[in-house]
CSV table of C-alpha atoms in Angstrom, one decimal:
chain,number,residue,atom,x,y,z
A,161,MET,CA,-85.2,44.9,190.2
A,162,ASN,CA,-83.3,42.0,191.0
A,163,THR,CA,-79.5,42.8,191.0
A,164,THR,CA,-77.1,39.6,190.8
A,165,ASP,CA,-75.8,38.3,193.9
A,166,LYS,CA,-72.1,39.1,192.6
A,167,HIS,CA,-73.4,42.7,192.2
A,168,ASN,CA,-74.6,42.9,195.7
A,169,ASP,CA,-71.2,41.5,197.0
A,170,ARG,CA,-68.9,43.7,195.3
A,171,ILE,CA,-71.1,46.7,196.4
A,172,ALA,CA,-70.9,45.2,200.2
A,173,ASN,CA,-67.3,44.9,200.0
A,174,MET,CA,-66.2,48.1,198.7
A,175,THR,CA,-64.7,50.4,201.2
A,176,PHE,CA,-66.5,53.7,201.9
A,177,SER,CA,-62.8,55.3,201.7
A,178,SER,CA,-62.3,54.3,198.2
A,179,VAL,CA,-65.5,55.8,197.0
A,180,TYR,CA,-65.6,59.0,199.3
A,181,PRO,CA,-62.8,60.9,197.3
A,182,MET,CA,-64.7,60.3,193.9
A,183,TYR,CA,-67.9,62.1,195.7
A,184,VAL,CA,-65.9,65.0,196.7
A,185,LYS,CA,-64.4,65.5,193.3
A,186,LYS,CA,-67.8,64.9,191.6
A,187,VAL,CA,-69.4,67.5,193.8
A,188,GLU,CA,-66.5,69.9,194.0
A,189,ALA,CA,-66.4,69.9,190.0
A,190,LYS,CA,-69.8,70.8,190.1
A,191,GLY,CA,-69.3,73.9,192.3
A,192,ARG,CA,-70.8,72.1,195.5
A,193,THR,CA,-68.4,71.8,198.6
A,194,GLU,CA,-67.3,68.9,200.7
A,195,GLU,CA,-69.1,70.2,203.6
A,196,GLU,CA,-72.4,70.0,201.6
A,197,LEU,CA,-71.4,66.5,200.8
A,198,GLN,CA,-71.1,65.9,204.4
A,199,GLN,CA,-74.4,67.1,205.3
A,200,VAL,CA,-76.0,64.6,203.0
A,201,ILE,CA,-74.4,62.0,204.1
A,202,THR,CA,-75.3,63.0,207.6
A,203,TRP,CA,-78.8,63.2,207.0
A,204,LEU,CA,-78.9,60.0,205.3
A,205,THR,CA,-76.7,58.1,207.9
A,206,GLY,CA,-76.8,59.9,211.1
A,207,PHE,CA,-73.3,60.0,211.1
A,208,GLY,CA,-71.4,63.4,211.9
A,209,ASN,CA,-68.3,64.8,210.3
A,210,THR,CA,-66.0,63.2,213.0
A,211,LYS,CA,-67.4,59.7,212.5
A,212,ILE,CA,-67.5,60.1,208.7
A,213,ARG,CA,-63.9,60.7,208.8
A,214,GLU,CA,-63.2,57.8,211.4
A,215,LEU,CA,-65.0,55.7,208.8
A,216,ILE,CA,-62.9,56.5,206.0
A,217,ASP,CA,-59.8,56.2,208.1
A,218,LYS,CA,-60.9,52.8,209.5
A,219,LYS,CA,-61.5,51.7,205.8
A,220,VAL,CA,-64.8,50.5,206.6
A,221,THR,CA,-66.7,48.8,203.6
A,222,PHE,CA,-70.3,49.8,202.9
A,223,HIS,CA,-71.4,46.5,204.7
A,224,GLN,CA,-69.9,48.1,207.8
A,225,PHE,CA,-70.7,51.7,207.1
A,226,PHE,CA,-74.6,50.9,206.7
A,227,GLN,CA,-74.6,48.2,209.4
A,228,MET,CA,-73.5,51.4,211.8
A,229,ALA,CA,-75.7,53.8,210.2
A,230,THR,CA,-79.1,54.8,211.4
A,231,LEU,CA,-80.9,55.5,208.5
A,232,ASN,CA,-83.3,58.6,207.9
A,233,PRO,CA,-86.9,57.5,208.2
A,234,ASN,CA,-87.2,59.6,205.2
A,235,ALA,CA,-84.9,57.5,203.2
A,236,GLY,CA,-87.4,55.6,201.3
A,237,LEU,CA,-88.5,59.1,199.5
A,238,ILE,CA,-85.6,58.6,197.9
A,239,THR,CA,-86.7,57.2,194.2
A,240,GLY,CA,-85.7,57.5,190.6
A,241,LEU,CA,-82.7,56.0,188.2
A,242,ILE,CA,-79.2,55.9,189.5
A,243,CYS,CA,-76.6,53.5,187.8
A,244,GLY,CA,-79.2,52.4,185.5
A,245,TYR,CA,-81.3,51.1,188.3
A,246,ARG,CA,-84.6,52.2,189.4
A,247,ILE,CA,-83.6,52.7,193.4
A,248,GLU,CA,-87.6,51.7,194.7
A,249,ASP,CA,-87.3,48.3,192.7
A,250,ILE,CA,-83.8,47.3,194.3
A,251,GLU,CA,-84.5,44.4,196.4
A,252,ASN,CA,-81.2,44.0,198.4
A,253,PRO,CA,-81.4,46.2,201.3
A,254,LEU,CA,-77.6,47.1,201.2
A,255,THR,CA,-77.6,47.6,197.6
A,256,LYS,CA,-80.6,50.0,197.9
A,257,GLN,CA,-79.0,51.9,200.7
A,258,VAL,CA,-75.7,52.5,198.6
A,259,ARG,CA,-77.9,53.7,195.9
A,260,TYR,CA,-79.8,56.1,197.9
A,261,LEU,CA,-76.1,57.8,198.8
A,262,ASP,CA,-75.5,57.5,195.2
A,263,LYS,CA,-78.7,59.2,194.4
A,264,LEU,CA,-78.3,62.3,196.7
A,265,ILE,CA,-74.6,63.1,196.0
A,266,ASP,CA,-75.8,63.0,192.1
A,267,GLU,CA,-78.6,65.4,193.1
A,268,LEU,CA,-76.2,67.7,194.9
A,269,ALA,CA,-73.9,67.8,191.8
A,270,LYS,CA,-76.7,68.7,189.8
A,271,GLY,CA,-77.2,71.7,191.6
A,272,LYS,CA,-80.5,70.5,193.2
A,273,LYS,CA,-81.2,72.6,196.4
A,274,MET,CA,-80.5,71.2,199.4
A,275,GLU,CA,-84.2,71.5,201.2
A,276,LYS,CA,-85.0,69.1,197.9
A,277,ILE,CA,-82.0,66.9,198.4
A,278,LEU,CA,-82.9,66.3,202.2
A,279,ARG,CA,-86.5,64.9,201.9
A,280,LYS,CA,-88.9,65.7,204.6
A,281,LYS,CA,-92.4,64.3,204.4
A,282,GLU,CA,-95.2,66.6,203.7
A,283,ALA,CA,-96.8,67.7,207.0
């Protein structure tokens, strides 16, 4: 799916710190914890809790955030619809990475089991 350059630029320049409180609110409203949220972020990005807090404090953009991340090799297993877009059809790499995060957080908020959220390839 083609997203517009304007859409991609807006996502790239959005700060992670501006969205993080909304992530926390979303998962806590559904009975999940901030610790579980951080576990999901760590799985996707490789960032530990201290690094996540540091990036929030530095007010990094999503562009900077994902530039520093080491994306989980199983991130490509994240598929489906999020925010009206089919993840596997998004062509812009950064927009796709942000939608990966959105999808994982959505699944957490919907009560999906952590083992299912943190995708593993079948052996």
